[in-house]
Amino acid sequence: DGGITQSPKYLFRKEGQNVTLSCEQNLNHDAMYWYRQDPGQGLRLIYYSQIVNDFQKGDIAEGYSVSREKKESFPLTVTSAQKNPTAFYLCASSMASGRQETQYFGPGTRLLVL
Amino acid sequence: GQQLNQSPQSMFIQEGEDVSMNCTSSSIFNTWLWYKQDPGEGPVLLIALYKAGELTSNGRLTAQFGITRKDSFLNISASIPSDVGIYFCAGRPGTASKLTFGTGTRLQVTL
């Protein structure tokens, strides 16, 4: 089955703790994205990567970090510097960034602060 | 970052009714996408539009890329209970590669 998997489904973070959200895709897509979704709001871009070993900041990158060591994987770390991390985090991927790019989403990870 | 103006914010309709929603932007877009999100799940792509004036259907869903390239419309005909969810539009501005998302239209269907 081709698709995007995110784990865990729910994640709890303690004060001052870094946590890492996993995103894996077996669609052979070049580009991968991380979005944050808050209640009643649209999706806001955190980071994106168009190719292995390269990534760019999105609109709300502060307090987050990413890596792209493999084409299939794009983990997101929520650092202790992110003061309001409670949100629904969505990973997406696309064949390539360009005019007819279409992004497909994973099932999401809900992060809660203890 | 810019967000699209999506309306209405929410809709309560009866089963069997038709639904219309739209997104508008102050700048020109060269791609419009429509997604549906169920509670606690990721958005699922419904329709993709790449050309001004383009009209595309997917079952009971029809979407159009506005001729001005600043808006898009999604229509759902003969709504059924499983149409419940949040519908998002997303667009790509002409000079950028990142998608911009609307704030969503929450659809509720009553029997």
PDB file of C-alpha atoms in Angstrom:
ATOM      1  CA  ASP A   1       0.000   0.000   0.000  1.00  0.00           C
ATOM      2  CA  GLY A   2       1.445   3.351  -1.031  1.00  0.00           C
ATOM      3  CA  GLY A   3       0.961   6.255   1.316  1.00  0.00           C
ATOM      4  CA  ILE A   4       2.164   8.530   4.065  1.00  0.00           C
ATOM      5  CA  THR A   5       2.429   7.327   7.636  1.00  0.00           C
ATOM      6  CA  GLN A   6       2.775   9.469  10.723  1.00  0.00           C
ATOM      7  CA  SER A   7       3.541   8.266  14.206  1.00  0.00           C
ATOM      8  CA  PRO A   8       2.559   8.383  16.912  1.00  0.00           C
ATOM      9  CA  LYS A   9      -1.149   9.264  16.576  1.00  0.00           C
ATOM     10  CA  TYR A  10      -1.016  11.069  19.946  1.00  0.00           C
ATOM     11  CA  LEU A  11       2.052  12.479  21.684  1.00  0.00           C
ATOM     12  CA  PHE A  12       2.437  14.073  25.078  1.00  0.00           C
ATOM     13  CA  ARG A  13       5.172  16.546  25.886  1.00  0.00           C
ATOM     14  CA  LYS A  14       6.407  17.688  29.251  1.00  0.00           C
ATOM     15  CA  GLU A  15       7.665  21.189  29.885  1.00  0.00           C
ATOM     16  CA  GLY A  16      11.195  21.698  28.573  1.00  0.00           C
ATOM     17  CA  GLN A  17      11.180  18.471  26.581  1.00  0.00           C
ATOM     18  CA  ASN A  18      11.983  17.999  22.908  1.00  0.00           C
ATOM     19  CA  VAL A  19       9.758  15.553  21.029  1.00  0.00           C
ATOM     20  CA  THR A  20      10.093  14.137  17.515  1.00  0.00           C
ATOM     21  CA  LEU A  21       7.208  13.372  15.169  1.00  0.00           C
ATOM     22  CA  SER A  22       7.787  10.783  12.490  1.00  0.00           C
ATOM     23  CA  CYS A  23       6.714  11.036   8.838  1.00  0.00           C
ATOM     24  CA  GLU A  24       7.445   8.328   6.266  1.00  0.00           C
ATOM     25  CA  GLN A  25       6.260   8.024   2.648  1.00  0.00           C
ATOM     26  CA  ASN A  26       6.639   5.227   0.112  1.00  0.00           C
ATOM     27  CA  LEU A  27       5.222   7.208  -2.821  1.00  0.00           C
ATOM     28  CA  ASN A  28       8.685   8.057  -4.173  1.00  0.00           C
ATOM     29  CA  HIS A  29       7.818  11.735  -3.757  1.00  0.00           C
ATOM     30  CA  ASP A  30      10.609  14.286  -3.874  1.00  0.00           C
ATOM     31  CA  ALA A  31       9.064  16.997  -1.718  1.00  0.00           C
ATOM     32  CA  MET A  32       7.836  16.730   1.859  1.00  0.00           C
ATOM     33  CA  TYR A  33       6.117  19.243   4.137  1.00  0.00           C
ATOM     34  CA  TRP A  34       5.129  19.797   7.753  1.00  0.00           C
ATOM     35  CA  TYR A  35       2.026  21.799   8.657  1.00  0.00           C
ATOM     36  CA  ARG A  36       0.506  22.835  11.944  1.00  0.00           C
ATOM     37  CA  GLN A  37      -3.294  22.997  12.352  1.00  0.00           C
ATOM     38  CA  ASP A  38      -5.004  24.824  15.213  1.00  0.00           C
ATOM     39  CA  PRO A  39      -8.780  24.661  15.844  1.00  0.00           C
ATOM     40  CA  GLY A  40     -10.777  26.757  13.402  1.00  0.00           C
ATOM     41  CA  GLN A  41      -7.721  27.687  11.379  1.00  0.00           C
ATOM     42  CA  GLY A  42      -6.209  26.653   8.113  1.00  0.00           C
ATOM     43  CA  LEU A  43      -2.922  24.840   7.760  1.00  0.00           C
ATOM     44  CA  ARG A  44       0.280  26.766   8.416  1.00  0.00           C
ATOM     45  CA  LEU A  45       3.570  25.650   6.905  1.00  0.00           C
ATOM     46  CA  ILE A  46       6.392  24.885   9.351  1.00  0.00           C
ATOM     47  CA  TYR A  47       9.158  23.460   7.128  1.00  0.00           C
ATOM     48  CA  TYR A  48       9.457  21.903   3.712  1.00  0.00           C
ATOM     49  CA  SER A  49      12.046  19.939   1.797  1.00  0.00           C
ATOM     50  CA  GLN A  50      12.266  19.608  -1.971  1.00  0.00           C
ATOM     51  CA  ILE A  51      15.240  17.251  -2.026  1.00  0.00           C
ATOM     52  CA  VAL A  52      17.291  15.074   0.308  1.00  0.00           C
ATOM     53  CA  ASN A  53      19.670  16.960   2.620  1.00  0.00           C
ATOM     54  CA  ASP A  54      17.942  20.272   1.927  1.00  0.00           C
ATOM     55  CA  PHE A  55      15.027  22.020   3.621  1.00  0.00           C
ATOM     56  CA  GLN A  56      13.562  25.512   3.989  1.00  0.00           C
ATOM     57  CA  LYS A  57      11.692  27.344   6.706  1.00  0.00           C
ATOM     58  CA  GLY A  58       7.993  27.901   6.264  1.00  0.00           C
ATOM     59  CA  ASP A  59       5.837  30.593   7.839  1.00  0.00           C
ATOM     60  CA  ILE A  60       6.106  29.400  11.461  1.00  0.00           C
ATOM     61  CA  ALA A  61       9.482  27.617  11.786  1.00  0.00           C
ATOM     62  CA  GLU A  62      10.515  29.073  15.163  1.00  0.00           C
ATOM     63  CA  GLY A  63      10.739  26.377  17.845  1.00  0.00           C
ATOM     64  CA  TYR A  64      10.858  23.531  15.306  1.00  0.00           C
ATOM     65  CA  SER A  65      13.640  21.639  13.529  1.00  0.00           C
ATOM     66  CA  VAL A  66      13.720  19.041  10.762  1.00  0.00           C
ATOM     67  CA  SER A  67      16.098  16.753   8.902  1.00  0.00           C
ATOM     68  CA  ARG A  68      15.922  15.055   5.509  1.00  0.00           C
ATOM     69  CA  GLU A  69      18.575  12.360   5.425  1.00  0.00           C
ATOM     70  CA  LYS A  70      16.460   9.962   3.338  1.00  0.00           C
ATOM     71  CA  LYS A  71      13.945  10.591   0.578  1.00  0.00           C
ATOM     72  CA  GLU A  72      11.293   8.605   2.447  1.00  0.00           C
ATOM     73  CA  SER A  73      11.594  10.297   5.822  1.00  0.00           C
ATOM     74  CA  PHE A  74      11.104  13.844   7.130  1.00  0.00           C
ATOM     75  CA  PRO A  75      11.000  13.904  10.955  1.00  0.00           C
ATOM     76  CA  LEU A  76       9.920  17.033  12.815  1.00  0.00           C
ATOM     77  CA  THR A  77      11.309  17.928  16.245  1.00  0.00           C
ATOM     78  CA  VAL A  78       9.269  20.224  18.453  1.00  0.00           C
ATOM     79  CA  THR A  79      11.824  21.865  20.729  1.00  0.00           C
ATOM     80  CA  SER A  80      11.405  23.366  24.167  1.00  0.00           C
ATOM     81  CA  ALA A  81      11.644  26.773  22.495  1.00  0.00           C
ATOM     82  CA  GLN A  82       8.160  26.245  21.030  1.00  0.00           C
ATOM     83  CA  LYS A  83       6.038  27.729  23.809  1.00  0.00           C
ATOM     84  CA  ASN A  84       2.644  26.748  22.450  1.00  0.00           C
ATOM     85  CA  PRO A  85       3.126  23.319  20.865  1.00  0.00           C
ATOM     86  CA  THR A  86      -0.373  21.904  21.410  1.00  0.00           C
ATOM     87  CA  ALA A  87      -1.759  21.365  17.904  1.00  0.00           C
ATOM     88  CA  PHE A  88      -2.489  18.824  15.181  1.00  0.00           C
ATOM     89  CA  TYR A  89       0.599  18.237  13.020  1.00  0.00           C
ATOM     90  CA  LEU A  90       0.233  17.125   9.419  1.00  0.00           C
ATOM     91  CA  CYS A  91       2.911  15.819   7.103  1.00  0.00           C
ATOM     92  CA  ALA A  92       2.453  15.978   3.340  1.00  0.00           C
ATOM     93  CA  SER A  93       4.393  14.979   0.263  1.00  0.00           C
ATOM     94  CA  SER A  94       4.318  15.698  -3.459  1.00  0.00           C
ATOM     95  CA  MET A  95       6.021  14.404  -6.594  1.00  0.00           C
ATOM     96  CA  ALA A  96       7.885  17.649  -7.107  1.00  0.00           C
ATOM     97  CA  SER A  97       7.432  21.248  -6.286  1.00  0.00           C
ATOM     98  CA  GLY A  98       6.106  22.990  -9.358  1.00  0.00           C
ATOM     99  CA  ARG A  99       3.122  24.265 -11.236  1.00  0.00           C
ATOM    100  CA  GLN A 100       1.098  21.050 -11.146  1.00  0.00           C
ATOM    101  CA  GLU A 101       2.254  19.904  -7.733  1.00  0.00           C
ATOM    102  CA  THR A 102      -0.428  18.135  -5.726  1.00  0.00           C
ATOM    103  CA  GLN A 103       0.182  17.484  -2.045  1.00  0.00           C
ATOM    104  CA  TYR A 104      -1.039  14.376  -0.271  1.00  0.00           C
ATOM    105  CA  PHE A 105      -1.389  14.261   3.510  1.00  0.00           C
ATOM    106  CA  GLY A 106      -0.691  11.764   6.244  1.00  0.00           C
ATOM    107  CA  PRO A 107      -3.181  10.986   9.044  1.00  0.00           C
ATOM    108  CA  GLY A 108      -1.661  13.496  11.481  1.00  0.00           C
ATOM    109  CA  THR A 109      -0.193  13.517  14.997  1.00  0.00           C
ATOM    110  CA  ARG A 110      -1.913  15.330  17.847  1.00  0.00           C
ATOM    111  CA  LEU A 111       0.582  16.825  20.294  1.00  0.00           C
ATOM    112  CA  LEU A 112      -0.537  17.668  23.805  1.00  0.00           C
ATOM    113  CA  VAL A 113       1.408  19.351  26.599  1.00  0.00           C
ATOM    114  CA  LEU A 114       1.271  17.846  30.091  1.00  0.00           C
TER     115      LEU A 114
ATOM    116  CA  GLY B   1       1.828  34.050   5.432  1.00  0.00           C
ATOM    117  CA  GLN B   2      -1.226  34.773   3.355  1.00  0.00           C
ATOM    118  CA  GLN B   3      -4.460  32.868   3.935  1.00  0.00           C
ATOM    119  CA  LEU B   4      -7.293  32.546   1.508  1.00  0.00           C
ATOM    120  CA  ASN B   5     -10.771  33.855   2.289  1.00  0.00           C
ATOM    121  CA  GLN B   6     -13.048  30.831   2.347  1.00  0.00           C
ATOM    122  CA  SER B   7     -16.804  31.051   2.806  1.00  0.00           C
ATOM    123  CA  PRO B   8     -19.046  30.189   4.357  1.00  0.00           C
ATOM    124  CA  GLN B   9     -17.293  29.243   7.582  1.00  0.00           C
ATOM    125  CA  SER B  10     -19.953  26.654   8.371  1.00  0.00           C
ATOM    126  CA  MET B  11     -23.100  25.236   6.836  1.00  0.00           C
ATOM    127  CA  PHE B  12     -26.000  23.212   8.198  1.00  0.00           C
ATOM    128  CA  ILE B  13     -27.945  21.543   5.431  1.00  0.00           C
ATOM    129  CA  GLN B  14     -30.480  18.798   5.003  1.00  0.00           C
ATOM    130  CA  GLU B  15     -29.671  15.526   3.320  1.00  0.00           C
ATOM    131  CA  GLY B  16     -30.302  15.783  -0.396  1.00  0.00           C
ATOM    132  CA  GLU B  17     -29.579  19.497  -0.662  1.00  0.00           C
ATOM    133  CA  ASP B  18     -26.890  20.968  -2.892  1.00  0.00           C
ATOM    134  CA  VAL B  19     -23.924  22.802  -1.322  1.00  0.00           C
ATOM    135  CA  SER B  20     -21.754  25.624  -2.628  1.00  0.00           C
ATOM    136  CA  MET B  21     -18.614  27.095  -1.130  1.00  0.00           C
ATOM    137  CA  ASN B  22     -15.878  29.330  -2.462  1.00  0.00           C
ATOM    138  CA  CYS B  23     -12.412  30.723  -1.925  1.00  0.00           C
ATOM    139  CA  THR B  24     -11.097  34.094  -2.951  1.00  0.00           C
ATOM    140  CA  SER B  25      -7.654  35.607  -3.040  1.00  0.00           C
ATOM    141  CA  SER B  26      -6.325  39.104  -3.544  1.00  0.00           C
ATOM    142  CA  SER B  27      -3.590  37.731  -5.802  1.00  0.00           C
ATOM    143  CA  ILE B  28      -3.539  35.497  -8.850  1.00  0.00           C
ATOM    144  CA  PHE B  29      -3.225  31.747  -8.326  1.00  0.00           C
ATOM    145  CA  ASN B  30      -2.120  29.174 -10.896  1.00  0.00           C
ATOM    146  CA  THR B  31      -3.303  26.088  -8.999  1.00  0.00           C
ATOM    147  CA  TRP B  32      -6.379  25.419  -6.901  1.00  0.00           C
ATOM    148  CA  LEU B  33      -6.884  22.303  -4.808  1.00  0.00           C
ATOM    149  CA  TRP B  34      -9.883  21.197  -2.759  1.00  0.00           C
ATOM    150  CA  TYR B  35      -9.502  18.876   0.245  1.00  0.00           C
ATOM    151  CA  LYS B  36     -11.893  17.263   2.730  1.00  0.00           C
ATOM    152  CA  GLN B  37     -10.864  16.576   6.326  1.00  0.00           C
ATOM    153  CA  ASP B  38     -12.688  14.258   8.717  1.00  0.00           C
ATOM    154  CA  PRO B  39     -12.232  14.856  12.478  1.00  0.00           C
ATOM    155  CA  GLY B  40      -8.824  13.722  13.693  1.00  0.00           C
ATOM    156  CA  GLU B  41      -7.658  12.745  10.210  1.00  0.00           C
ATOM    157  CA  GLY B  42      -5.498  14.267   7.515  1.00  0.00           C
ATOM    158  CA  PRO B  43      -7.040  16.133   4.560  1.00  0.00           C
ATOM    159  CA  VAL B  44      -7.904  14.044   1.509  1.00  0.00           C
ATOM    160  CA  LEU B  45      -7.564  15.542  -1.953  1.00  0.00           C
ATOM    161  CA  LEU B  46     -10.897  15.870  -3.784  1.00  0.00           C
ATOM    162  CA  ILE B  47     -10.189  17.886  -6.920  1.00  0.00           C
ATOM    163  CA  ALA B  48      -7.167  19.639  -8.465  1.00  0.00           C
ATOM    164  CA  LEU B  49      -7.495  22.540 -10.931  1.00  0.00           C
ATOM    165  CA  TYR B  50      -4.625  23.907 -13.026  1.00  0.00           C
ATOM    166  CA  LYS B  51      -6.169  26.182 -15.662  1.00  0.00           C
ATOM    167  CA  ALA B  52      -8.318  29.321 -15.462  1.00  0.00           C
ATOM    168  CA  GLY B  53     -11.926  28.482 -16.325  1.00  0.00           C
ATOM    169  CA  GLU B  54     -11.368  24.754 -15.789  1.00  0.00           C
ATOM    170  CA  LEU B  55     -14.418  22.833 -14.524  1.00  0.00           C
ATOM    171  CA  THR B  56     -13.745  19.389 -13.039  1.00  0.00           C
ATOM    172  CA  SER B  57     -16.046  16.819 -11.466  1.00  0.00           C
ATOM    173  CA  ASN B  58     -15.436  13.956  -9.063  1.00  0.00           C
ATOM    174  CA  GLY B  59     -18.696  12.086  -8.545  1.00  0.00           C
ATOM    175  CA  ARG B  60     -21.158  14.475  -6.888  1.00  0.00           C
ATOM    176  CA  LEU B  61     -18.439  17.111  -6.491  1.00  0.00           C
ATOM    177  CA  THR B  62     -17.713  19.805  -9.046  1.00  0.00           C
ATOM    178  CA  ALA B  63     -15.050  22.494  -8.746  1.00  0.00           C
ATOM    179  CA  GLN B  64     -14.193  25.438 -10.955  1.00  0.00           C
ATOM    180  CA  PHE B  65     -11.059  27.546 -11.374  1.00  0.00           C
ATOM    181  CA  GLY B  66     -12.313  31.130 -11.595  1.00  0.00           C
ATOM    182  CA  ILE B  67     -11.672  32.964 -14.839  1.00  0.00           C
ATOM    183  CA  THR B  68      -9.975  35.842 -12.984  1.00  0.00           C
ATOM    184  CA  ARG B  69      -7.615  33.268 -11.361  1.00  0.00           C
ATOM    185  CA  LYS B  70      -8.438  34.810  -7.989  1.00  0.00           C
ATOM    186  CA  ASP B  71     -11.204  32.453  -6.915  1.00  0.00           C
ATOM    187  CA  SER B  72     -12.467  28.891  -6.987  1.00  0.00           C
ATOM    188  CA  PHE B  73     -15.792  27.212  -6.246  1.00  0.00           C
ATOM    189  CA  LEU B  74     -16.772  23.785  -4.966  1.00  0.00           C
ATOM    190  CA  ASN B  75     -20.269  22.392  -5.361  1.00  0.00           C
ATOM    191  CA  ILE B  76     -21.637  19.197  -3.812  1.00  0.00           C
ATOM    192  CA  SER B  77     -24.876  17.877  -5.243  1.00  0.00           C
ATOM    193  CA  ALA B  78     -27.463  15.803  -3.362  1.00  0.00           C
ATOM    194  CA  SER B  79     -25.572  15.806  -0.058  1.00  0.00           C
ATOM    195  CA  ILE B  80     -25.437  12.663   2.065  1.00  0.00           C
ATOM    196  CA  PRO B  81     -24.431  12.201   5.739  1.00  0.00           C
ATOM    197  CA  SER B  82     -20.870  11.116   4.896  1.00  0.00           C
ATOM    198  CA  ASP B  83     -20.270  14.540   3.310  1.00  0.00           C
ATOM    199  CA  VAL B  84     -19.899  15.890   6.854  1.00  0.00           C
ATOM    200  CA  GLY B  85     -16.452  17.329   7.490  1.00  0.00           C
ATOM    201  CA  ILE B  86     -14.286  20.363   6.868  1.00  0.00           C
ATOM    202  CA  TYR B  87     -13.559  21.385   3.303  1.00  0.00           C
ATOM    203  CA  PHE B  88     -10.356  23.300   2.586  1.00  0.00           C
ATOM    204  CA  CYS B  89      -9.273  25.116  -0.499  1.00  0.00           C
ATOM    205  CA  ALA B  90      -5.596  25.561  -1.249  1.00  0.00           C
ATOM    206  CA  GLY B  91      -3.907  27.599  -3.904  1.00  0.00           C
ATOM    207  CA  ARG B  92      -0.505  28.381  -5.278  1.00  0.00           C
ATOM    208  CA  PRO B  93       0.255  32.015  -6.066  1.00  0.00           C
ATOM    209  CA  GLY B  94       1.694  32.627  -9.495  1.00  0.00           C
ATOM    210  CA  THR B  95       5.205  33.389  -8.347  1.00  0.00           C
ATOM    211  CA  ALA B  96       5.595  31.052  -5.364  1.00  0.00           C
ATOM    212  CA  SER B  97       5.880  27.313  -4.949  1.00  0.00           C
ATOM    213  CA  LYS B  98       4.206  26.913  -1.553  1.00  0.00           C
ATOM    214  CA  LEU B  99       0.514  26.233  -1.096  1.00  0.00           C
ATOM    215  CA  THR B 100      -1.694  28.687   0.787  1.00  0.00           C
ATOM    216  CA  PHE B 101      -4.705  27.224   2.595  1.00  0.00           C
ATOM    217  CA  GLY B 102      -8.143  28.587   3.307  1.00  0.00           C
ATOM    218  CA  THR B 103      -9.575  28.493   6.831  1.00  0.00           C
ATOM    219  CA  GLY B 104     -12.089  25.801   5.939  1.00  0.00           C
ATOM    220  CA  THR B 105     -15.849  25.355   5.567  1.00  0.00           C
ATOM    221  CA  ARG B 106     -17.428  23.077   8.158  1.00  0.00           C
ATOM    222  CA  LEU B 107     -20.318  21.116   6.639  1.00  0.00           C
ATOM    223  CA  GLN B 108     -22.958  19.426   8.755  1.00  0.00           C
ATOM    224  CA  VAL B 109     -25.742  17.379   7.222  1.00  0.00           C
ATOM    225  CA  THR B 110     -29.024  16.657   8.983  1.00  0.00           C
ATOM    226  CA  LEU B 111     -31.306  13.804   8.036  1.00  0.00           C
TER     227      LEU B 111
END
